[in-house]
Structure formats: C-alpha cells, structure tokens
PDB file of C-alpha atoms in Angstrom:
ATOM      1  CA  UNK A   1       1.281  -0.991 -13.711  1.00 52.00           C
ATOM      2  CA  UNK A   2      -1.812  -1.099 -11.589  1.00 61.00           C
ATOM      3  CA  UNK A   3      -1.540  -2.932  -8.079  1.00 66.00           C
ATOM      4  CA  UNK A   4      -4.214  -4.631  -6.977  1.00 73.00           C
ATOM      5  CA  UNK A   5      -4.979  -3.952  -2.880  1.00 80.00           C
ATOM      6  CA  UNK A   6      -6.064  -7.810  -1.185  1.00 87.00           C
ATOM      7  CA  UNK A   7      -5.917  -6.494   2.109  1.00 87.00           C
ATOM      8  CA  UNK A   8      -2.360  -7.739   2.567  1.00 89.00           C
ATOM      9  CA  UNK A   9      -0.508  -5.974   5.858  1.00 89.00           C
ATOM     10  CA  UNK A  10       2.628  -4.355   4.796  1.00 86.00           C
ATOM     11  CA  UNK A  11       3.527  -3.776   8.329  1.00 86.00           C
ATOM     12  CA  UNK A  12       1.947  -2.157  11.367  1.00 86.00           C
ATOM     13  CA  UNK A  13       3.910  -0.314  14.448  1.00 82.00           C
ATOM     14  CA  UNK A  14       1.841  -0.275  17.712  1.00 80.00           C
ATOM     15  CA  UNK A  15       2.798   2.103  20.223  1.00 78.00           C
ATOM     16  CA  UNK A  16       4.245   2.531  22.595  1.00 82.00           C
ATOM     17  CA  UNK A  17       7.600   2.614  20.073  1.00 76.00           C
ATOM     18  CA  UNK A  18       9.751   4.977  22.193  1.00 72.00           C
ATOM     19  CA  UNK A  19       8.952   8.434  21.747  1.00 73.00           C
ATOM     20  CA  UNK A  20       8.623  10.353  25.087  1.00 71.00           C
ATOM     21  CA  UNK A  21       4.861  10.282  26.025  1.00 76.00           C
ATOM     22  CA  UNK A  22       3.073   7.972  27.754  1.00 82.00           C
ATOM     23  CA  UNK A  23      -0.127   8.981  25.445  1.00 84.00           C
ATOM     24  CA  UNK A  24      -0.398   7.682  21.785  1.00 90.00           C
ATOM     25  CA  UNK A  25      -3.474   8.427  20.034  1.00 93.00           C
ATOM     26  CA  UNK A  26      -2.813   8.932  15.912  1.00 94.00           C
ATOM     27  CA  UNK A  27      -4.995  10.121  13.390  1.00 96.00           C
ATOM     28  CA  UNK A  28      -3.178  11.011  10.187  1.00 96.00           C
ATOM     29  CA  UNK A  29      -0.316   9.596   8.400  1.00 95.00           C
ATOM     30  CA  UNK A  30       1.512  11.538   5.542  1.00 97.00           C
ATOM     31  CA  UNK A  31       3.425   9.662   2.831  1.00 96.00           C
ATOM     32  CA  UNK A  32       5.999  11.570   0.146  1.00 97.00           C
ATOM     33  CA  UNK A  33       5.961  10.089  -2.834  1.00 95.00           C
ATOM     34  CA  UNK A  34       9.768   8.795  -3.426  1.00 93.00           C
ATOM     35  CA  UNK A  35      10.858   8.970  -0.432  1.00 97.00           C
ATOM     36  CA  UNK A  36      12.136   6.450   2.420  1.00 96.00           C
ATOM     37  CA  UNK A  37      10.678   8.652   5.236  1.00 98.00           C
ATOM     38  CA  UNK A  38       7.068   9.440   6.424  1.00 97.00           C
ATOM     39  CA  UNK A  39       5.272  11.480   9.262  1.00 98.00           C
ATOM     40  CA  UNK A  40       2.779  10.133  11.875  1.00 96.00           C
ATOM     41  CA  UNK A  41       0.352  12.945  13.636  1.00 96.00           C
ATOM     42  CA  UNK A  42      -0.664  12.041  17.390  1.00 95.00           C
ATOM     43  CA  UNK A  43      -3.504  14.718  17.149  1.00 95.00           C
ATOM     44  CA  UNK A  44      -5.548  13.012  19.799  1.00 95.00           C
ATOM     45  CA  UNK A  45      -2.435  12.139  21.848  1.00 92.00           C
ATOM     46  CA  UNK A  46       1.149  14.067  22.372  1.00 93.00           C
ATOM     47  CA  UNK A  47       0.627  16.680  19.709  1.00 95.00           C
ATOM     48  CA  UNK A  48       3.479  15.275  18.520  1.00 95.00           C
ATOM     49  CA  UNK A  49       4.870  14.520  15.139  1.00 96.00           C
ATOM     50  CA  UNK A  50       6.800  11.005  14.630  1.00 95.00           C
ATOM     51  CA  UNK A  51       9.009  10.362  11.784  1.00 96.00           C
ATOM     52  CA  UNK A  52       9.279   6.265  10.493  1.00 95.00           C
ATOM     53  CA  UNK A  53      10.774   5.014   7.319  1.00 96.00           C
ATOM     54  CA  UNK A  54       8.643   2.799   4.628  1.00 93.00           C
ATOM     55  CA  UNK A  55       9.542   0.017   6.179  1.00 92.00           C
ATOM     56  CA  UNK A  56       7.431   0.824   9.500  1.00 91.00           C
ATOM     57  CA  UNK A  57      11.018   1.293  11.796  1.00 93.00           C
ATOM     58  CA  UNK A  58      10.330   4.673  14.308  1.00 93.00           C
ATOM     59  CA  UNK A  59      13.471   6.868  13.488  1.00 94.00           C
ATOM     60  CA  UNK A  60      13.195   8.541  16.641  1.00 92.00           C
ATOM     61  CA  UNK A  61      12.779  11.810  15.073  1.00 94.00           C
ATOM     62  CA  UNK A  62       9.611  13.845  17.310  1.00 94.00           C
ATOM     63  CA  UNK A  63       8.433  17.282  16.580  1.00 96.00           C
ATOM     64  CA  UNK A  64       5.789  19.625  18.059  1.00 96.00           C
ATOM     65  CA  UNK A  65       4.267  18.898  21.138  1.00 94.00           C
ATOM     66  CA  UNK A  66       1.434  20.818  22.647  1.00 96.00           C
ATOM     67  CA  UNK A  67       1.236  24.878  21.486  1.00 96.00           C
ATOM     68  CA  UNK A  68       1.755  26.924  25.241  1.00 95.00           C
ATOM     69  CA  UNK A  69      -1.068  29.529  23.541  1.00 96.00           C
ATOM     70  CA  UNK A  70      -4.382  28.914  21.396  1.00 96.00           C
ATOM     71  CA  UNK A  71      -5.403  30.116  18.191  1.00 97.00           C
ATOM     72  CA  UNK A  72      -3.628  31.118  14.287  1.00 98.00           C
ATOM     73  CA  UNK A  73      -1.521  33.462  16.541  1.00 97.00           C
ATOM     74  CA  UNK A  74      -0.067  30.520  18.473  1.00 98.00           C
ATOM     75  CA  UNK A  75       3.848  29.178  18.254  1.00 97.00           C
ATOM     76  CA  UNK A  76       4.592  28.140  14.672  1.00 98.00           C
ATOM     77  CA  UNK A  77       5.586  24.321  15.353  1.00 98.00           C
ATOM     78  CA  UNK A  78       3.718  23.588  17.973  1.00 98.00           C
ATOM     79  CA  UNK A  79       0.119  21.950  17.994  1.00 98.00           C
ATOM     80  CA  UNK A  80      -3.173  22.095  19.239  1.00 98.00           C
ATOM     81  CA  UNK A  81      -4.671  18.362  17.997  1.00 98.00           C
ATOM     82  CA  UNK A  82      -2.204  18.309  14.967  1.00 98.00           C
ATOM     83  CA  UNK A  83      -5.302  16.033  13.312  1.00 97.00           C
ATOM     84  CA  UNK A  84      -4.323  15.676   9.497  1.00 96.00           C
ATOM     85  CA  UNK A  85      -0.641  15.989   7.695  1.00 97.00           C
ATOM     86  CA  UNK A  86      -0.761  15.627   3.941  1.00 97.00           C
ATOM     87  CA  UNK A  87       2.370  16.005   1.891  1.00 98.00           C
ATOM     88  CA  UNK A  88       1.769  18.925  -0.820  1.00 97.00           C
ATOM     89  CA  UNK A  89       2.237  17.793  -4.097  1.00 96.00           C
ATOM     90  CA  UNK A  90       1.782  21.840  -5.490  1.00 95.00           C
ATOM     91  CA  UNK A  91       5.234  23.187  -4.033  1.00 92.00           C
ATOM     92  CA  UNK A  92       7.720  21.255  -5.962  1.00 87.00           C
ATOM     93  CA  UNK A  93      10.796  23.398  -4.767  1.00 92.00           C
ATOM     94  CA  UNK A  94      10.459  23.146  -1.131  1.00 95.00           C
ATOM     95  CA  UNK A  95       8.881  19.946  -0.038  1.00 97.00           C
ATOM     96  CA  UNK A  96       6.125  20.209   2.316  1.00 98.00           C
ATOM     97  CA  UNK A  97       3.613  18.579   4.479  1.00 98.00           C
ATOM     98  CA  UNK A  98       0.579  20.663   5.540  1.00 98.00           C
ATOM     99  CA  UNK A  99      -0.329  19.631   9.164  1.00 98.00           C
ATOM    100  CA  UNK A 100      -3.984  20.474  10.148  1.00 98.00           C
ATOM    101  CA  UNK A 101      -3.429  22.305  13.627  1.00 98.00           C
ATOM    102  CA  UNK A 102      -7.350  21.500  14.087  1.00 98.00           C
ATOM    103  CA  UNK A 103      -7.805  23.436  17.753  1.00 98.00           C
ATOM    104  CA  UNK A 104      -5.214  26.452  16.748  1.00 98.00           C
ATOM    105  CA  UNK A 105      -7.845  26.946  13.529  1.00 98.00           C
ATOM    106  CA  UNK A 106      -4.928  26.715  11.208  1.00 98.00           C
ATOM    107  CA  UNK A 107      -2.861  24.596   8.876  1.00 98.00           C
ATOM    108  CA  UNK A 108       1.015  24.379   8.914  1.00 98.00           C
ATOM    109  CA  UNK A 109       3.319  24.313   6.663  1.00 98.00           C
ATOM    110  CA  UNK A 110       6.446  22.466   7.274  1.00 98.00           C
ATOM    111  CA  UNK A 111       9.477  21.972   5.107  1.00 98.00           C
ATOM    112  CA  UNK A 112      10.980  18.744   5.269  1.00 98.00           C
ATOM    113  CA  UNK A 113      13.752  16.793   3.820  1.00 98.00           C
ATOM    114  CA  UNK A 114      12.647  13.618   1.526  1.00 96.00           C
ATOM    115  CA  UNK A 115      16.100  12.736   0.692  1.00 96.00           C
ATOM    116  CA  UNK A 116      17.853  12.444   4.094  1.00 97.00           C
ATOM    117  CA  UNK A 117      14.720  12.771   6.705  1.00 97.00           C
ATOM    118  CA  UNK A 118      15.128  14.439   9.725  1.00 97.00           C
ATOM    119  CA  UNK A 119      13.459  17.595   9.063  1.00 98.00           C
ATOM    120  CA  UNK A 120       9.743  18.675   9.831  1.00 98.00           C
ATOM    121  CA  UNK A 121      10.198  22.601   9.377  1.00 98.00           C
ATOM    122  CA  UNK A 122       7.365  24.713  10.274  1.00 98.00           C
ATOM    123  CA  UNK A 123       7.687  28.467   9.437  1.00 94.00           C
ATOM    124  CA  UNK A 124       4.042  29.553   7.509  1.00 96.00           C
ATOM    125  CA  UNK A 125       0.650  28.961   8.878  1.00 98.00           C
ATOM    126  CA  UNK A 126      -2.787  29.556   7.440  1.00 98.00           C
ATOM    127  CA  UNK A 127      -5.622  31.410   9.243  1.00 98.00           C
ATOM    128  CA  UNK A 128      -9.222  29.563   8.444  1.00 98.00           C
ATOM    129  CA  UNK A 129     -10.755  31.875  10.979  1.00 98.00           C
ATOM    130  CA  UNK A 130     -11.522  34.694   8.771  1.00 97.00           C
ATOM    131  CA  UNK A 131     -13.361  32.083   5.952  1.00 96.00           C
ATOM    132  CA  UNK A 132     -14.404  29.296   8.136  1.00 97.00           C
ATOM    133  CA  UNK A 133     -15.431  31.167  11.257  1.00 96.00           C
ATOM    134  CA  UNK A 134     -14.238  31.983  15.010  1.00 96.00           C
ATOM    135  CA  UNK A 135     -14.792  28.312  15.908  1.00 96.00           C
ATOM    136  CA  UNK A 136     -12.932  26.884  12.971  1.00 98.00           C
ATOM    137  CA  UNK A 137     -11.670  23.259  13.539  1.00 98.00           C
ATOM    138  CA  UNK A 138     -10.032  22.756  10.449  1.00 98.00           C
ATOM    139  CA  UNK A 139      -9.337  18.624   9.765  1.00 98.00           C
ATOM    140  CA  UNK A 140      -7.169  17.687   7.250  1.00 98.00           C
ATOM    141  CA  UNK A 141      -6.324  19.227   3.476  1.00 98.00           C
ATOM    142  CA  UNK A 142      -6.215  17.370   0.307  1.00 98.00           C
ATOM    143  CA  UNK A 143      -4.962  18.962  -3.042  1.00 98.00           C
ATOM    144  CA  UNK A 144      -5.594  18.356  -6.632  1.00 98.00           C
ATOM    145  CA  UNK A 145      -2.852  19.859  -8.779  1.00 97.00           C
ATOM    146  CA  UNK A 146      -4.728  18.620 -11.845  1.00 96.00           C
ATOM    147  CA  UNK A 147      -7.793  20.644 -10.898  1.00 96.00           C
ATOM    148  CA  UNK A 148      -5.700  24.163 -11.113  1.00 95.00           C
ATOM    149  CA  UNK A 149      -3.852  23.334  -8.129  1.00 97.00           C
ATOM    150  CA  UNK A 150      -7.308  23.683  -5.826  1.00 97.00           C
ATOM    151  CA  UNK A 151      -7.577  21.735  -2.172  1.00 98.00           C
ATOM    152  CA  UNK A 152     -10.113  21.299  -0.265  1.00 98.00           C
ATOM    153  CA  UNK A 153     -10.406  21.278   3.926  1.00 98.00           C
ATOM    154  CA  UNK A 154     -13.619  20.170   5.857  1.00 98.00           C
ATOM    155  CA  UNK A 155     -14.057  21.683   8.644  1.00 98.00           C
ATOM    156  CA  UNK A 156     -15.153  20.087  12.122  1.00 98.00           C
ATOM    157  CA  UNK A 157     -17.408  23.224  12.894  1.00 97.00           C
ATOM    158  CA  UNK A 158     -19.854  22.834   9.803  1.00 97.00           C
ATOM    159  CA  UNK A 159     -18.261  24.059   6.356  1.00 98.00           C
ATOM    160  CA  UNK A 160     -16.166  22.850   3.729  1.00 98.00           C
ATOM    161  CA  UNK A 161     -13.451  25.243   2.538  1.00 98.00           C
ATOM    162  CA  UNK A 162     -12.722  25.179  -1.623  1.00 98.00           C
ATOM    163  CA  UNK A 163      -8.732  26.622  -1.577  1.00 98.00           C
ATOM    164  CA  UNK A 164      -7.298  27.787  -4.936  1.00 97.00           C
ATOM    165  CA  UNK A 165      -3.355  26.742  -5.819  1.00 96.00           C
ATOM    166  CA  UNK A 166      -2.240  29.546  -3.362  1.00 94.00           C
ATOM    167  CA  UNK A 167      -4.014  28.357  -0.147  1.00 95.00           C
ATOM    168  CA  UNK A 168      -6.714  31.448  -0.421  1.00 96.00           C
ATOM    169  CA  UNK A 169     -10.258  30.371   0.238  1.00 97.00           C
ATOM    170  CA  UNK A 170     -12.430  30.841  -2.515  1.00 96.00           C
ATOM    171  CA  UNK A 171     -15.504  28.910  -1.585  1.00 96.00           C
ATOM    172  CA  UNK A 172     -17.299  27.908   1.167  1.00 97.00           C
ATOM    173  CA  UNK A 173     -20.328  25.543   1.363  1.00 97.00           C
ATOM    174  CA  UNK A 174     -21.897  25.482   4.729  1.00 97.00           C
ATOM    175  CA  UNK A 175     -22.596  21.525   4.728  1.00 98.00           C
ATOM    176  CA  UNK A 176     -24.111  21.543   8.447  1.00 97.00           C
ATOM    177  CA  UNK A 177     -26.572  24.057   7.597  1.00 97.00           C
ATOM    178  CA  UNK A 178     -27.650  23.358   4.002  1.00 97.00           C
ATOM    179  CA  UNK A 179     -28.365  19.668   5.245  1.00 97.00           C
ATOM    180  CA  UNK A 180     -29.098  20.061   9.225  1.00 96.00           C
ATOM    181  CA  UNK A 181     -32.886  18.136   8.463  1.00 96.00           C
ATOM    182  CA  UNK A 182     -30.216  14.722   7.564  1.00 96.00           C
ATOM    183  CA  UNK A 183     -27.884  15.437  10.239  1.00 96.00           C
ATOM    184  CA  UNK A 184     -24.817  15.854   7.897  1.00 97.00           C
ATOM    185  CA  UNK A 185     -23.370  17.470  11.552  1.00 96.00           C
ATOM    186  CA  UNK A 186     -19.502  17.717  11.472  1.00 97.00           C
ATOM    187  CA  UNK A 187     -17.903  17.190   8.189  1.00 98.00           C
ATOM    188  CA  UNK A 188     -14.792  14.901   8.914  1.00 97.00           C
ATOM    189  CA  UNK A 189     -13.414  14.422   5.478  1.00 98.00           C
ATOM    190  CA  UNK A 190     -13.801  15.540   1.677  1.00 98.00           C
ATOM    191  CA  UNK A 191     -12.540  14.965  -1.629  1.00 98.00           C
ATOM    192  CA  UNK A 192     -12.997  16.506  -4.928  1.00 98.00           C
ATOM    193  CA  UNK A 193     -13.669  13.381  -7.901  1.00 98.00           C
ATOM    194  CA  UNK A 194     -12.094  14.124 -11.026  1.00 96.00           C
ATOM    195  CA  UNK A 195     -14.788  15.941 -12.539  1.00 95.00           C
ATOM    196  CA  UNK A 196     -14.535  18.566  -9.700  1.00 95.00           C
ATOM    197  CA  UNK A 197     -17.642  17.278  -7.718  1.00 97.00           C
ATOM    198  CA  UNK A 198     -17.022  17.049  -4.245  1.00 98.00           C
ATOM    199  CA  UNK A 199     -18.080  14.593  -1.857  1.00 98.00           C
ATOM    200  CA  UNK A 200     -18.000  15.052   2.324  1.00 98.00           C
ATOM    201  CA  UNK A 201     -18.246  12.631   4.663  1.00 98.00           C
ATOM    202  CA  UNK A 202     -19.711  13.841   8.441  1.00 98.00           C
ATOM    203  CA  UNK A 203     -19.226  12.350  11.770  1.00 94.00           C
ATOM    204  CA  UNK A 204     -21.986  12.169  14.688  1.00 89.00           C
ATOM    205  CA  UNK A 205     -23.677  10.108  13.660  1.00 91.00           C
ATOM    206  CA  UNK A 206     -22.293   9.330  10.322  1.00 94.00           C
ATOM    207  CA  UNK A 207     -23.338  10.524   6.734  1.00 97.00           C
ATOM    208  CA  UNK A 208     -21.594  10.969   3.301  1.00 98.00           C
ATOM    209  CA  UNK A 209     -23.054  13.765   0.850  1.00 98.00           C
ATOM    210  CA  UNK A 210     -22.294  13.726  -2.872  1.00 98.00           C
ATOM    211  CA  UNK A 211     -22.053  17.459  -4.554  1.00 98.00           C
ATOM    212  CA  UNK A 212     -22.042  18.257  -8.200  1.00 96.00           C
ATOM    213  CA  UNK A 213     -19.998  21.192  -9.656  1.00 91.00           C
ATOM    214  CA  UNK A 214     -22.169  23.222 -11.767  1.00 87.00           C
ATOM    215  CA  UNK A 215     -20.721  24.287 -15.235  1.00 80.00           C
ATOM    216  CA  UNK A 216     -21.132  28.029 -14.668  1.00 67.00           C
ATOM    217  CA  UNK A 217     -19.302  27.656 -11.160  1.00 53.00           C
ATOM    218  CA  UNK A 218     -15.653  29.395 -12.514  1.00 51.00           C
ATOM    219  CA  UNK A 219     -15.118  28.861  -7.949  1.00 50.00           C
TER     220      UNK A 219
END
C-alpha cells in the first residue's frame, strides 16, 4: 500500500515541553520502524536526547547532556552538538540508533529498547578522525542494507565518508575540494539512490551535487 504525503500535520510538539533546559534547538529526529517510541536530538541546544511516543506526547525520558571533555576520547553518552540520530536498520539483534556526536568527531551507538522505551544506551563510538581528518564534524549517517549494508556520513569539514556494513570507512570523496570553483563548501547531507550514486547536498550558501558510481568502483 503506497501512502500518498498531502502535507497533512500529524502532530507537532513545540518546546518548551518540560525537559530541564531552558535552551531547545533540534535538528534530527530518529524513528524505529514498529515501534511506539522515538528520539529527538537538541544538537544545537541541551545536547540532550528526548524520548516521545508516535503520537507526539514527551515521555520525559532525557539523555546526554553536554560531554565535560572534547574529542572521540570524550565520555561515551555524552554530546558535543549530538546533530543527527538515525535508527540502524543493519544490527537486527541489538536495536540501535547511531547519534552523530558532530563536535566530539564521532558517531554513537546506543542500544535502546523499541518494545518498552526508556532506554538510549550508549557504550561504542566511532572515530572519523583518522578517515575524515583532525577537524572532522561528522553530521548525520544513513545506511542502505540493500547496498551490502554500506552508509554514508557527510561531513561538515569538506568530505563525504562511504562506510561498509561494519562502520569501517572505505571511501572518501573530498566534495569541498573537488568542487571549491561552485562553492559546494560544507556538505550537510547525503544519500546513496538505489543504483549506488550518491548525491550531497552543501550548506553556505547552498548547493546539491549529483555523483555517479562507476562500474569498476568494487568501493
């Protein structure tokens, strides 16, 4: 059954909703599939992560907050603009979301419960320094299990980061350097289209680049 999107508002939550910050600035929003519960990140606010049910009611459930240290080395559950949180379709015995800890260069892991809720788990982080550079500001992570379980991360600083089904980088494409003449400056977003192309979109001031997989690529 396809459904057909009119533009319709399911429902919206403005903030403040009672969490304990006076600051509220969201920027990512990760949605299990079958399951009553999802996760709000505040990565330009608290730092925090908010937990709400489908039905847009704030369970007041709050993890994170702002990481005491800075870097991959910093507290595991903590955040440093906590920017993107995508659930992880690829690790079907422990559900996860992957939160993009953007300033501490890394992504985290976090188990959580999709049954009963209340859980937002972080024990394993990723380190993008060593593929994406010292200044890595890694934004969000999407995955394609169809695609051999690859993801893909763009990254604030300039590349885009090709992952394989075990979170290893095995590509890089330096976006703000192979098209600094057209101002493709910060890439903010990418996706890979079914056919494994990729296409990146780049903030300041604003441009979307389209990028065809070549057959011999085996990346």
């Amino acid at each position: 059954t396809k459904t057909k999107l009119d533009g319709t508002v399911i429902w919206q939550k403005k903030g403040l909703f009672g969490q304990d910050t006076t600051v509220y600035k969201p920027t990512w929003h990760a949605v299990p599939p079958n399951s009553e519960f999802t996760y709000l990140c505040d990565g330009y606010g608290s730092n925090q992560v908010y937990e709400f049910d489908t039905r847009g009611n704030f369970l007041n459930k709050t993890w994170g907050g702002p990481s005491k240290t800075k870097g991959p080395t910093a507290e595991l559950g903590k955040f440093s603009t906590n920017h993107g949180c995508t659930f992880d379709p690829r690790i079907p015995d422990t559900p996860t979301v992957v939160v993009s800890d953007r300033a501490n260069s890394r992504f985290q892991l976090c188990a959580i419960d999709p049954k009963n809720g209340g859980k937002f788990d972080c024990k394993k982080s990723i380190n993008m320094q060593p593929y994406l550079g010292a200044g890595s500001l890694p934004c969000n992570l999407r995955m394609y299990p169809k695609q051999e379980g690859r993801a893909i991360t763009p990254d604030l600083a300039g590349p885009v980061g090709v992952l394989d089904e075990s979170n290893k980088v095995i590509s890089v494409v330096n976006v703000s350097v192979l098209l600094a003449e057209q101002q493709h400056k910060h890439p903010h977003d990418a996706i890979f289209l079914p056919n494994g192309d990729m296409v990146v979109a780049t903030w300041a001031p604003g441009r979307i680049s389209y990028w065809k997989r070549l057959p011999n690529d085996t990346n």
